Tab-separated table of C-alpha atoms in Angstrom:
chain	number	residue	atom	x	y	z
A	175	UNK	CA	0.000	0.000	0.000
A	176	UNK	CA	1.220	3.463	-0.874
A	177	UNK	CA	2.397	5.433	2.152
A	178	UNK	CA	1.015	8.878	2.793
A	179	UNK	CA	4.529	10.288	2.616
A	180	UNK	CA	5.198	8.805	-0.804
A	181	UNK	CA	1.867	10.031	-2.097
A	182	UNK	CA	2.589	13.527	-0.860
A	183	UNK	CA	6.148	13.568	-2.164
A	184	UNK	CA	5.009	12.359	-5.559
A	185	UNK	CA	2.477	15.162	-5.692
A	186	UNK	CA	5.187	17.710	-4.925
A	187	UNK	CA	7.452	16.305	-7.646
A	188	UNK	CA	4.694	16.363	-10.238
A	189	UNK	CA	3.853	19.947	-9.283
A	190	UNK	CA	7.518	20.931	-9.358
A	191	UNK	CA	7.818	19.885	-12.993
A	192	UNK	CA	4.508	21.474	-13.894
A	193	UNK	CA	5.258	24.882	-12.426
A	194	UNK	CA	8.836	25.184	-13.725
A	195	UNK	CA	9.186	28.735	-14.894
A	196	UNK	CA	10.582	29.039	-18.369
A	197	UNK	CA	10.141	26.052	-20.543
A	198	UNK	CA	6.613	25.857	-21.783
A	199	UNK	CA	3.263	27.474	-22.098
A	200	UNK	CA	1.564	27.764	-18.745
A	201	UNK	CA	-1.228	25.470	-17.638
A	202	UNK	CA	-4.641	26.771	-18.468
A	203	UNK	CA	-5.084	28.295	-15.046
A	204	UNK	CA	-2.364	30.756	-15.891
A	205	UNK	CA	-2.057	33.506	-18.398
A	206	UNK	CA	0.233	32.391	-21.166
A	207	UNK	CA	3.079	34.825	-21.592
A	208	UNK	CA	3.274	35.953	-25.179
A	209	UNK	CA	6.973	35.373	-25.534
A	210	UNK	CA	6.727	31.792	-24.427
A	211	UNK	CA	3.530	30.877	-26.162
A	212	UNK	CA	5.354	30.001	-29.358
A	213	UNK	CA	7.733	27.723	-27.579
A	214	UNK	CA	7.438	24.361	-29.271
A	215	UNK	CA	9.449	22.220	-26.939
A	216	UNK	CA	6.427	20.440	-25.571
A	217	UNK	CA	5.409	19.553	-29.092
A	218	UNK	CA	8.843	18.210	-29.795
A	219	UNK	CA	8.748	15.961	-26.796
A	220	UNK	CA	5.319	14.604	-27.370
A	221	UNK	CA	5.703	13.890	-31.030
A	222	UNK	CA	4.213	17.120	-32.278
A	223	UNK	CA	5.623	19.202	-35.047
A	224	UNK	CA	9.096	20.506	-34.532
A	225	UNK	CA	10.158	23.507	-36.489
A	226	UNK	CA	13.537	22.116	-37.414
A	227	UNK	CA	13.571	23.424	-40.905
A	228	UNK	CA	16.092	26.087	-41.577
A	229	UNK	CA	19.446	27.120	-40.219
A	230	UNK	CA	18.206	30.697	-40.303
A	231	UNK	CA	14.974	30.014	-38.450
A	232	UNK	CA	15.088	32.255	-35.353
A	233	UNK	CA	12.248	30.338	-33.709
A	234	UNK	CA	14.375	27.226	-33.475
A	235	UNK	CA	17.233	29.245	-32.030
A	236	UNK	CA	14.925	30.629	-29.365
A	237	UNK	CA	13.577	27.182	-28.564
A	238	UNK	CA	17.052	25.799	-28.170
A	239	UNK	CA	18.084	28.724	-25.992
A	240	UNK	CA	15.005	28.176	-23.877
A	241	UNK	CA	15.724	24.496	-23.537
A	242	UNK	CA	19.358	25.133	-22.625
A	243	UNK	CA	18.268	27.656	-19.995
A	244	UNK	CA	15.788	25.163	-18.680
A	245	UNK	CA	18.290	22.321	-18.658
A	246	UNK	CA	20.817	24.388	-16.754
A	247	UNK	CA	18.202	25.346	-14.221
A	248	UNK	CA	19.934	26.809	-11.217
A	249	UNK	CA	23.270	25.292	-12.223
A	250	UNK	CA	24.448	28.106	-14.442
A	251	UNK	CA	23.795	30.989	-16.787
A	252	UNK	CA	24.391	31.123	-20.525
A	253	UNK	CA	27.010	33.625	-21.615
A	254	UNK	CA	28.109	34.888	-25.012
A	255	UNK	CA	26.496	34.156	-28.338
A	256	UNK	CA	25.027	30.671	-28.708
A	257	UNK	CA	25.778	28.655	-31.848
A	258	UNK	CA	23.069	26.680	-33.554
A	259	UNK	CA	22.552	24.486	-36.583
A	260	UNK	CA	19.469	22.855	-37.987
A	261	UNK	CA	19.728	19.916	-40.351
A	262	UNK	CA	19.589	17.209	-41.787
A	263	UNK	CA	23.182	16.952	-42.791
A	264	UNK	CA	26.494	17.744	-41.226
A	265	UNK	CA	26.999	20.539	-38.725
A	266	UNK	CA	30.317	22.015	-37.714
A	267	UNK	CA	30.067	24.717	-35.078
A	268	UNK	CA	33.229	26.539	-34.139
A	269	UNK	CA	32.920	27.843	-30.605
A	270	UNK	CA	35.386	30.674	-29.975
A	271	UNK	CA	37.094	31.018	-26.581
A	272	UNK	CA	34.818	31.874	-23.701
A	273	UNK	CA	34.024	35.596	-23.514
A	274	UNK	CA	34.556	35.596	-19.748
A	275	UNK	CA	34.846	33.248	-16.846
A	276	UNK	CA	32.778	30.323	-18.114
A	277	UNK	CA	34.696	27.131	-18.656
A	278	UNK	CA	31.833	24.805	-19.421
A	279	UNK	CA	29.834	24.224	-22.548
A	280	UNK	CA	26.233	23.148	-22.700
A	281	UNK	CA	25.227	21.329	-25.856
A	282	UNK	CA	21.578	20.743	-26.650
A	283	UNK	CA	20.112	18.562	-29.361
A	284	UNK	CA	16.550	18.482	-30.580
A	285	UNK	CA	15.664	15.586	-32.866
A	286	UNK	CA	12.533	15.159	-34.906
A	287	UNK	CA	11.162	11.617	-34.651
A	288	UNK	CA	14.052	9.194	-34.398
A	289	UNK	CA	17.288	10.418	-35.875
A	290	UNK	CA	20.524	8.481	-35.982
A	291	UNK	CA	22.764	11.193	-34.612
A	292	UNK	CA	26.501	11.448	-34.221
A	293	UNK	CA	27.556	14.344	-32.009
A	294	UNK	CA	31.075	15.227	-30.950
A	295	UNK	CA	32.774	17.965	-29.021
A	296	UNK	CA	36.312	18.018	-30.358
A	297	UNK	CA	37.278	14.326	-30.027
A	298	UNK	CA	34.725	13.540	-27.325
A	299	UNK	CA	31.816	11.486	-28.647
A	300	UNK	CA	28.678	12.697	-26.884
A	301	UNK	CA	25.989	10.876	-28.849
A	302	UNK	CA	26.375	8.048	-31.305
A	303	UNK	CA	23.038	6.455	-32.031
A	304	UNK	CA	19.346	7.038	-31.641
A	305	UNK	CA	18.215	10.540	-30.820
A	306	UNK	CA	14.620	11.439	-30.080
A	307	UNK	CA	13.170	14.486	-28.414
A	308	UNK	CA	15.600	16.740	-26.620
A	309	UNK	CA	18.808	16.180	-24.778
A	310	UNK	CA	21.425	18.270	-23.051
A	311	UNK	CA	25.033	17.564	-22.197
A	312	UNK	CA	27.505	19.630	-20.224
A	313	UNK	CA	31.262	19.448	-20.723
A	314	UNK	CA	34.147	21.179	-18.966
A	315	UNK	CA	36.749	22.346	-21.473
A	316	UNK	CA	39.479	24.939	-21.713
A	317	UNK	CA	37.925	28.371	-21.890
A	318	UNK	CA	40.969	29.870	-23.591
A	319	UNK	CA	40.769	27.962	-26.838
A	320	UNK	CA	38.201	27.428	-29.550
A	321	UNK	CA	36.277	24.169	-29.687
A	322	UNK	CA	34.414	22.390	-32.419
A	323	UNK	CA	31.024	20.754	-32.190
A	324	UNK	CA	30.330	18.413	-35.081
A	325	UNK	CA	27.075	16.628	-35.697
A	326	UNK	CA	25.604	14.501	-38.423
A	327	UNK	CA	22.185	12.991	-38.903
A	328	UNK	CA	20.142	11.960	-41.882
A	329	UNK	CA	16.920	13.044	-40.200
A	330	UNK	CA	15.879	16.484	-39.055
A	331	UNK	CA	17.608	17.765	-35.987
A	332	UNK	CA	18.986	20.889	-34.388
A	333	UNK	CA	22.044	21.399	-32.255
A	334	UNK	CA	22.930	24.284	-29.963
A	335	UNK	CA	26.147	25.020	-28.105
A	336	UNK	CA	26.947	27.813	-25.701
A	337	UNK	CA	29.361	28.668	-22.957
A	338	UNK	CA	27.870	29.065	-19.564
A	339	UNK	CA	29.108	30.199	-16.223
A	340	UNK	CA	28.333	27.993	-13.287
A	341	UNK	CA	28.293	30.907	-10.936
A	342	UNK	CA	25.478	29.792	-8.691
A	343	UNK	CA	22.135	31.445	-8.812
A	344	UNK	CA	21.424	33.682	-5.850
A	345	UNK	CA	20.222	31.977	-2.734
A	346	UNK	CA	16.739	32.783	-1.502
A	347	UNK	CA	16.486	36.219	0.081
A	348	UNK	CA	16.171	36.462	3.842
A	349	UNK	CA	12.507	37.301	3.431
A	350	UNK	CA	11.838	34.251	1.263
A	351	UNK	CA	13.747	32.081	3.734
A	352	UNK	CA	11.521	33.469	6.476
A	353	UNK	CA	8.355	32.879	4.434
A	354	UNK	CA	9.325	29.242	3.944
A	355	UNK	CA	10.586	28.558	7.431
A	356	UNK	CA	7.302	27.130	8.742
A	357	UNK	CA	6.533	25.126	5.600
A	358	UNK	CA	3.388	27.162	4.917
A	359	UNK	CA	2.961	30.100	2.545
A	360	UNK	CA	0.128	32.470	3.394
A	361	UNK	CA	-1.675	34.540	0.800
A	362	UNK	CA	-0.011	37.665	2.172
A	363	UNK	CA	3.427	36.092	1.866
A	364	UNK	CA	2.613	34.879	-1.639
A	365	UNK	CA	1.512	38.321	-2.850
A	366	UNK	CA	4.482	40.029	-1.223
A	367	UNK	CA	6.927	37.509	-2.734
A	368	UNK	CA	5.477	38.077	-6.202
A	369	UNK	CA	5.789	41.826	-5.737
A	370	UNK	CA	9.463	41.459	-4.806
A	371	UNK	CA	9.948	39.198	-7.835
A	372	UNK	CA	8.289	41.741	-10.133
A	373	UNK	CA	10.462	44.487	-8.678
A	374	UNK	CA	13.584	42.410	-9.263
A	375	UNK	CA	12.553	41.822	-12.885
A	376	UNK	CA	11.910	45.524	-13.475
A	377	UNK	CA	15.265	46.401	-11.988
A	378	UNK	CA	16.922	43.944	-14.378
A	379	UNK	CA	15.250	45.589	-17.369
A	380	UNK	CA	12.664	42.874	-17.963
A	381	UNK	CA	9.533	44.336	-16.391
A	382	UNK	CA	6.486	42.100	-16.131
A	383	UNK	CA	3.083	43.204	-17.339
A	384	UNK	CA	0.845	44.474	-14.532
A	385	UNK	CA	-1.561	41.977	-12.997
A	386	UNK	CA	-4.347	42.254	-10.463
A	387	UNK	CA	-2.798	41.020	-7.244
A	388	UNK	CA	-6.166	41.054	-5.521
A	389	UNK	CA	-8.050	38.623	-7.729
A	390	UNK	CA	-5.486	36.414	-9.462
A	391	UNK	CA	-5.182	33.172	-7.521
A	392	UNK	CA	-1.939	31.907	-9.069
A	393	UNK	CA	0.499	34.449	-10.439
A	394	UNK	CA	2.242	33.901	-13.751
A	395	UNK	CA	5.985	34.106	-13.246
A	396	UNK	CA	6.644	33.878	-16.968
A	397	UNK	CA	8.348	36.839	-18.560
A	398	UNK	CA	7.115	38.009	-21.954
A	399	UNK	CA	10.724	38.946	-22.638
A	400	UNK	CA	12.186	35.770	-24.158
A	401	UNK	CA	15.536	37.406	-24.875
A	402	UNK	CA	18.589	36.247	-23.004
A	403	UNK	CA	18.198	39.269	-20.703
A	404	UNK	CA	14.647	38.263	-19.842
A	405	UNK	CA	15.429	34.588	-19.312
A	406	UNK	CA	18.456	35.235	-17.159
A	407	UNK	CA	16.628	37.851	-15.101
A	408	UNK	CA	13.739	35.477	-14.612
A	409	UNK	CA	15.960	32.658	-13.372
A	410	UNK	CA	17.814	34.909	-10.971
A	411	UNK	CA	14.786	36.750	-9.637
A	412	UNK	CA	12.850	33.520	-9.174
A	413	UNK	CA	15.752	31.981	-7.276
A	414	UNK	CA	15.955	34.969	-4.999
A	415	UNK	CA	12.382	35.993	-4.351
A	416	UNK	CA	9.603	33.819	-5.625
A	417	UNK	CA	10.451	30.358	-6.971
A	418	UNK	CA	10.158	28.243	-3.816
A	419	UNK	CA	7.296	30.303	-2.398
A	420	UNK	CA	5.414	29.815	-5.673
A	421	UNK	CA	6.040	26.081	-5.609
A	422	UNK	CA	4.798	25.651	-2.066
A	423	UNK	CA	1.779	27.849	-2.734
A	424	UNK	CA	0.793	25.940	-5.846
A	425	UNK	CA	1.202	22.549	-4.220
A	426	UNK	CA	-1.259	23.670	-1.549
A	427	UNK	CA	-3.727	25.606	-3.685
A	428	UNK	CA	-4.030	24.218	-7.174
A	429	UNK	CA	-5.419	20.726	-6.743
Y	1145	UNK	CA	12.944	-2.867	-19.384
Y	1146	UNK	CA	12.051	0.096	-17.205
Y	1147	UNK	CA	15.301	1.855	-18.074
Y	1148	UNK	CA	14.104	2.394	-21.605
Y	1149	UNK	CA	11.403	4.703	-20.247
Y	1150	UNK	CA	13.583	6.840	-17.991
Y	1151	UNK	CA	14.815	9.169	-20.704
Y	1152	UNK	CA	11.346	9.514	-22.172
Y	1153	UNK	CA	9.797	10.280	-18.801
Y	1154	UNK	CA	12.550	12.750	-17.957
Y	1155	UNK	CA	12.072	14.549	-21.269
Y	1156	UNK	CA	8.337	14.662	-20.615
Y	1157	UNK	CA	8.950	16.156	-17.168
Y	1158	UNK	CA	11.225	18.806	-18.647
Y	1159	UNK	CA	8.474	19.728	-21.058
Y	1160	UNK	CA	6.101	20.352	-18.167
Y	1161	UNK	CA	4.432	16.941	-17.914
Y	1162	UNK	CA	4.717	16.458	-14.184
Y	1163	UNK	CA	3.526	12.864	-14.400
Y	1164	UNK	CA	6.788	12.038	-16.164
Y	1165	UNK	CA	8.614	12.996	-12.987
Y	1166	UNK	CA	6.042	11.078	-10.982
Y	1167	UNK	CA	6.669	7.915	-12.982
Y	1168	UNK	CA	10.423	8.193	-12.371
Y	1169	UNK	CA	9.688	8.486	-8.657
Y	1170	UNK	CA	7.421	5.438	-8.773
Y	1171	UNK	CA	10.038	3.420	-10.615
Y	1172	UNK	CA	13.073	4.158	-8.475
Y	1173	UNK	CA	12.014	5.246	-4.990
Y	1174	UNK	CA	12.050	1.760	-3.429
Y	1175	UNK	CA	15.514	0.940	-4.692
Y	1176	UNK	CA	16.751	4.354	-3.588
Y	1177	UNK	CA	15.306	3.846	-0.130
Y	1178	UNK	CA	17.009	0.465	0.208
Y	1179	UNK	CA	20.252	2.055	-0.900
Y	1180	UNK	CA	19.936	5.077	1.403
Y	1181	UNK	CA	19.082	3.196	4.540
Y	1182	UNK	CA	22.527	1.618	4.490
Y	1183	UNK	CA	24.120	5.040	4.603
Y	1184	UNK	CA	22.257	6.811	7.394
Y	1185	UNK	CA	21.785	6.096	11.086
Y	1186	UNK	CA	17.975	5.965	11.204
Y	1187	UNK	CA	15.238	5.056	8.752
Y	1188	UNK	CA	13.649	8.519	8.851
Y	1189	UNK	CA	16.863	9.945	7.427
Y	1190	UNK	CA	16.607	7.559	4.475
Y	1191	UNK	CA	13.156	8.983	3.771
Y	1192	UNK	CA	14.674	12.437	3.647
Y	1193	UNK	CA	17.490	11.264	1.390
Y	1194	UNK	CA	14.987	9.878	-1.113
Y	1195	UNK	CA	13.069	13.158	-1.163
Y	1196	UNK	CA	16.243	15.217	-1.459
Y	1197	UNK	CA	17.530	13.104	-4.345
Y	1198	UNK	CA	14.447	13.761	-6.456
Y	1199	UNK	CA	14.319	17.449	-5.548
Y	1200	UNK	CA	18.012	17.734	-6.393
Y	1201	UNK	CA	17.453	15.914	-9.675
Y	1202	UNK	CA	15.157	18.719	-10.674
Y	1203	UNK	CA	17.282	21.527	-9.317
Y	1204	UNK	CA	20.431	20.190	-10.975
Y	1205	UNK	CA	18.753	18.952	-14.113
Y	1206	UNK	CA	21.655	19.969	-16.345
Y	1207	UNK	CA	23.835	17.487	-14.524
Y	1208	UNK	CA	21.478	14.547	-14.709
Y	1209	UNK	CA	22.958	11.736	-16.737
Y	1210	UNK	CA	21.648	8.419	-17.958
Y	1211	UNK	CA	23.612	5.203	-18.047
Y	1212	UNK	CA	22.328	2.866	-20.714
Y	1213	UNK	CA	19.062	4.751	-20.595
Y	1214	UNK	CA	18.656	4.478	-16.842
Y	1215	UNK	CA	18.534	7.338	-14.372
Y	1216	UNK	CA	19.075	5.003	-11.428
Y	1217	UNK	CA	22.899	5.169	-11.279
Y	1218	UNK	CA	22.804	8.969	-11.124
Y	1219	UNK	CA	20.156	8.819	-8.425
Y	1220	UNK	CA	22.276	6.395	-6.414
Y	1221	UNK	CA	25.321	8.646	-6.643
Y	1222	UNK	CA	23.263	11.636	-5.568
Y	1223	UNK	CA	21.809	9.662	-2.667
Y	1224	UNK	CA	25.286	8.696	-1.516
Y	1225	UNK	CA	26.358	12.321	-1.608
Y	1226	UNK	CA	23.227	13.544	0.151
Y	1227	UNK	CA	23.498	10.922	2.883
Y	1228	UNK	CA	27.105	11.940	3.479
Y	1229	UNK	CA	26.066	15.390	4.618
Y	1230	UNK	CA	22.388	15.205	5.278
Y	1231	UNK	CA	21.991	18.431	7.213
Y	1232	UNK	CA	23.584	20.468	4.439
Y	1233	UNK	CA	21.643	18.618	1.745
Y	1234	UNK	CA	18.366	19.124	3.584
Y	1235	UNK	CA	18.850	22.845	4.146
Y	1236	UNK	CA	17.925	23.850	0.616
Y	1237	UNK	CA	14.742	21.789	0.635
Y	1238	UNK	CA	13.669	22.158	4.226
Y	1239	UNK	CA	10.419	23.942	3.401
Y	1240	UNK	CA	9.220	21.009	1.327
Y	1241	UNK	CA	10.650	18.365	3.642
Y	1242	UNK	CA	8.675	19.894	6.492
Y	1243	UNK	CA	5.486	19.418	4.529
Y	1244	UNK	CA	5.957	15.672	4.184
Y	1245	UNK	CA	4.251	13.364	6.647
Y	1246	UNK	CA	6.540	10.915	8.466
Y	1247	UNK	CA	7.348	7.665	6.710
Y	1248	UNK	CA	6.018	4.330	7.847
Y	1249	UNK	CA	8.843	2.236	9.202
Y	1250	UNK	CA	8.685	-1.385	10.225
Y	1251	UNK	CA	11.411	-2.256	12.713
Y	1252	UNK	CA	12.147	-5.660	11.220
Y	1253	UNK	CA	12.535	-4.097	7.770
Y	1254	UNK	CA	15.072	-1.586	9.024
Y	1255	UNK	CA	16.945	-4.253	10.922
Y	1256	UNK	CA	17.318	-6.186	7.714
Y	1257	UNK	CA	19.670	-3.517	6.511
Y	1258	UNK	CA	21.624	-3.194	9.702
Y	1259	UNK	CA	25.076	-4.162	8.599
Y	1260	UNK	CA	26.544	-3.178	11.926
Y	1261	UNK	CA	30.282	-2.845	11.841
Y	1262	UNK	CA	30.424	-2.877	8.066
Y	1263	UNK	CA	27.991	0.013	7.874
Y	1264	UNK	CA	30.036	1.998	10.355
Y	1265	UNK	CA	33.193	1.240	8.375
Y	1266	UNK	CA	31.519	2.390	5.190
Y	1267	UNK	CA	30.556	5.663	6.836
Y	1268	UNK	CA	34.196	6.286	7.715
Y	1269	UNK	CA	35.345	6.121	4.095
Y	1270	UNK	CA	35.882	9.232	2.027
Y	1271	UNK	CA	33.016	10.248	-0.211
Y	1272	UNK	CA	34.870	9.085	-3.332
Y	1273	UNK	CA	35.522	5.675	-1.815
Y	1274	UNK	CA	31.991	5.387	-0.475
Y	1275	UNK	CA	30.596	6.169	-3.898
Y	1276	UNK	CA	32.389	3.328	-5.652
Y	1277	UNK	CA	31.695	0.843	-2.874
Y	1278	UNK	CA	27.995	1.581	-2.827
Y	1279	UNK	CA	27.681	1.512	-6.602
Y	1280	UNK	CA	29.897	-1.432	-7.477
Y	1281	UNK	CA	29.594	-3.595	-4.377
Y	1282	UNK	CA	26.253	-2.902	-2.783
Y	1283	UNK	CA	24.288	-2.000	-5.902
Y	1284	UNK	CA	26.051	-4.338	-8.281
Y	1285	UNK	CA	26.761	-1.831	-11.040
Y	1286	UNK	CA	29.565	-2.693	-13.422
Y	1287	UNK	CA	32.706	-0.601	-13.283
Y	1288	UNK	CA	31.742	0.965	-16.583
Y	1289	UNK	CA	28.292	1.898	-15.306
Y	1290	UNK	CA	29.809	3.384	-12.181
Y	1291	UNK	CA	32.322	5.331	-14.265
Y	1292	UNK	CA	29.529	6.731	-16.423
Y	1293	UNK	CA	27.508	7.671	-13.341
Y	1294	UNK	CA	30.393	9.436	-11.670
Y	1295	UNK	CA	31.701	11.003	-14.896
Y	1296	UNK	CA	35.161	9.580	-14.350
Y	1297	UNK	CA	37.336	7.174	-16.329
Y	1298	UNK	CA	36.884	3.454	-15.747
Y	1299	UNK	CA	40.477	3.269	-14.556
Y	1300	UNK	CA	39.615	5.764	-11.853
Y	1301	UNK	CA	36.771	3.558	-10.672
Y	1302	UNK	CA	39.050	0.523	-10.639
Y	1303	UNK	CA	41.701	2.265	-8.582
Y	1304	UNK	CA	39.162	3.830	-6.187
Y	1305	UNK	CA	37.450	0.494	-5.751
Y	1306	UNK	CA	40.699	-1.258	-4.999
Y	1307	UNK	CA	41.667	1.435	-2.500
Y	1308	UNK	CA	38.240	1.472	-0.878
Y	1309	UNK	CA	38.179	-2.292	-0.444
Y	1310	UNK	CA	41.650	-2.197	1.058
Y	1311	UNK	CA	40.601	0.520	3.502
Y	1312	UNK	CA	37.449	-1.322	4.430
Y	1313	UNK	CA	39.417	-4.493	5.035
Y	1314	UNK	CA	41.850	-2.595	7.255
Y	1315	UNK	CA	38.998	-1.603	9.505
Y	1316	UNK	CA	38.215	-5.197	10.411
Y	1317	UNK	CA	40.341	-7.432	12.582
Y	1318	UNK	CA	41.384	-10.651	10.800
Y	1319	UNK	CA	39.572	-12.756	13.380
Y	1320	UNK	CA	36.335	-10.874	13.097
Y	1321	UNK	CA	33.263	-12.483	11.642
Y	1322	UNK	CA	32.664	-11.049	8.173
Y	1323	UNK	CA	29.926	-8.469	8.352
Y	1324	UNK	CA	26.864	-8.741	6.089
Y	1325	UNK	CA	28.048	-5.992	3.751
Y	1326	UNK	CA	31.208	-7.933	3.102
Y	1327	UNK	CA	29.257	-11.029	2.270
Y	1328	UNK	CA	27.255	-9.025	-0.248
Y	1329	UNK	CA	30.506	-8.033	-1.861
Y	1330	UNK	CA	31.397	-11.667	-2.391
Y	1331	UNK	CA	28.047	-12.297	-4.057
Y	1332	UNK	CA	28.793	-9.656	-6.629
Y	1333	UNK	CA	32.125	-11.170	-7.434
Y	1334	UNK	CA	34.253	-8.079	-7.013
């Protein structure tokens, strides 16, 4: 028989994945942020259409950037210009030395249906075989030299590579720590945490659209700014002010 | 094989399908609990380790790796690390841990994992040594699987394993009755 603890923990884990901030259109209870509404990752993963069509397609570049940001989570922040390729065919991405202190590369692949993919970073074979959906790999390499990502697949695919810095995301603010200390988030704490989050976003140059704090039951933490500035600001501001409070609130109030 | 679904479920979770994460929990929580209870003093701590491992899997999702399609080796490594410094590991997730009801523990079940002196000896090893012992000896992973899980060369696993076994052996007097953990080692042929 399932224990109460396992049932509760499972519910938290399911909610954690469902309320993750940047990767997908919001559940129907939330307002879908315009910048993220076009994000096709979910379609890619569930067998829907993937817009892997053209090396110049900016939508694919944005999707890959989004996925890389998502995959890094709190582990790091993308820096510099990302490099992308969409195929079929052979890709060769030359990654110049890191623009600053990052010494790790994140490489993301997005395959349409099943592709037989070969992916290398310099001489390191990362993938050699079936590829379906999305995948991310992280490698530590010298930041002072250029590196080469090569990929080949007969089917449609996209590959993305970018330096990132693993400078940790900010810890929760003292106020958020206090809000979470008793394991319960009150409505007042939830509203105040969102307000601090919105202030943090505005300060970073990625202001959120105004919402009615009095009537909205679950606040949308998605930024309409899907640029690197917006995504990075969102990750950092969520880490500091709102992410854990939002998770606890939603676990308690959305089922 | 369940492993073939781990990558699919993980990808689904990353796309916002929370049930994908739930299925991974369903598939691996029991094995993780059995693994964790060897590494902590009381059963309640093993409950916390299991929760922390899954919460950490999400927080550190860029670092998650699959070995032959299975997430289990990475989860086992993370559990070993979390159990090694439980108070620090729990700090980040304390708000959610506080929300969980206590686990249901049956004394005879916990006693089944009481490896006594061997468990104490294991706890005295360095983290690196404890990792290879738990993966290769207690969990029965191959050296290659352990190497993939730990992101180190297979030679590194071999040398760590040899060193760890030597250090474990040094902690027992020659006349002592072999402890249960040591007998498990013999079963795995390493």
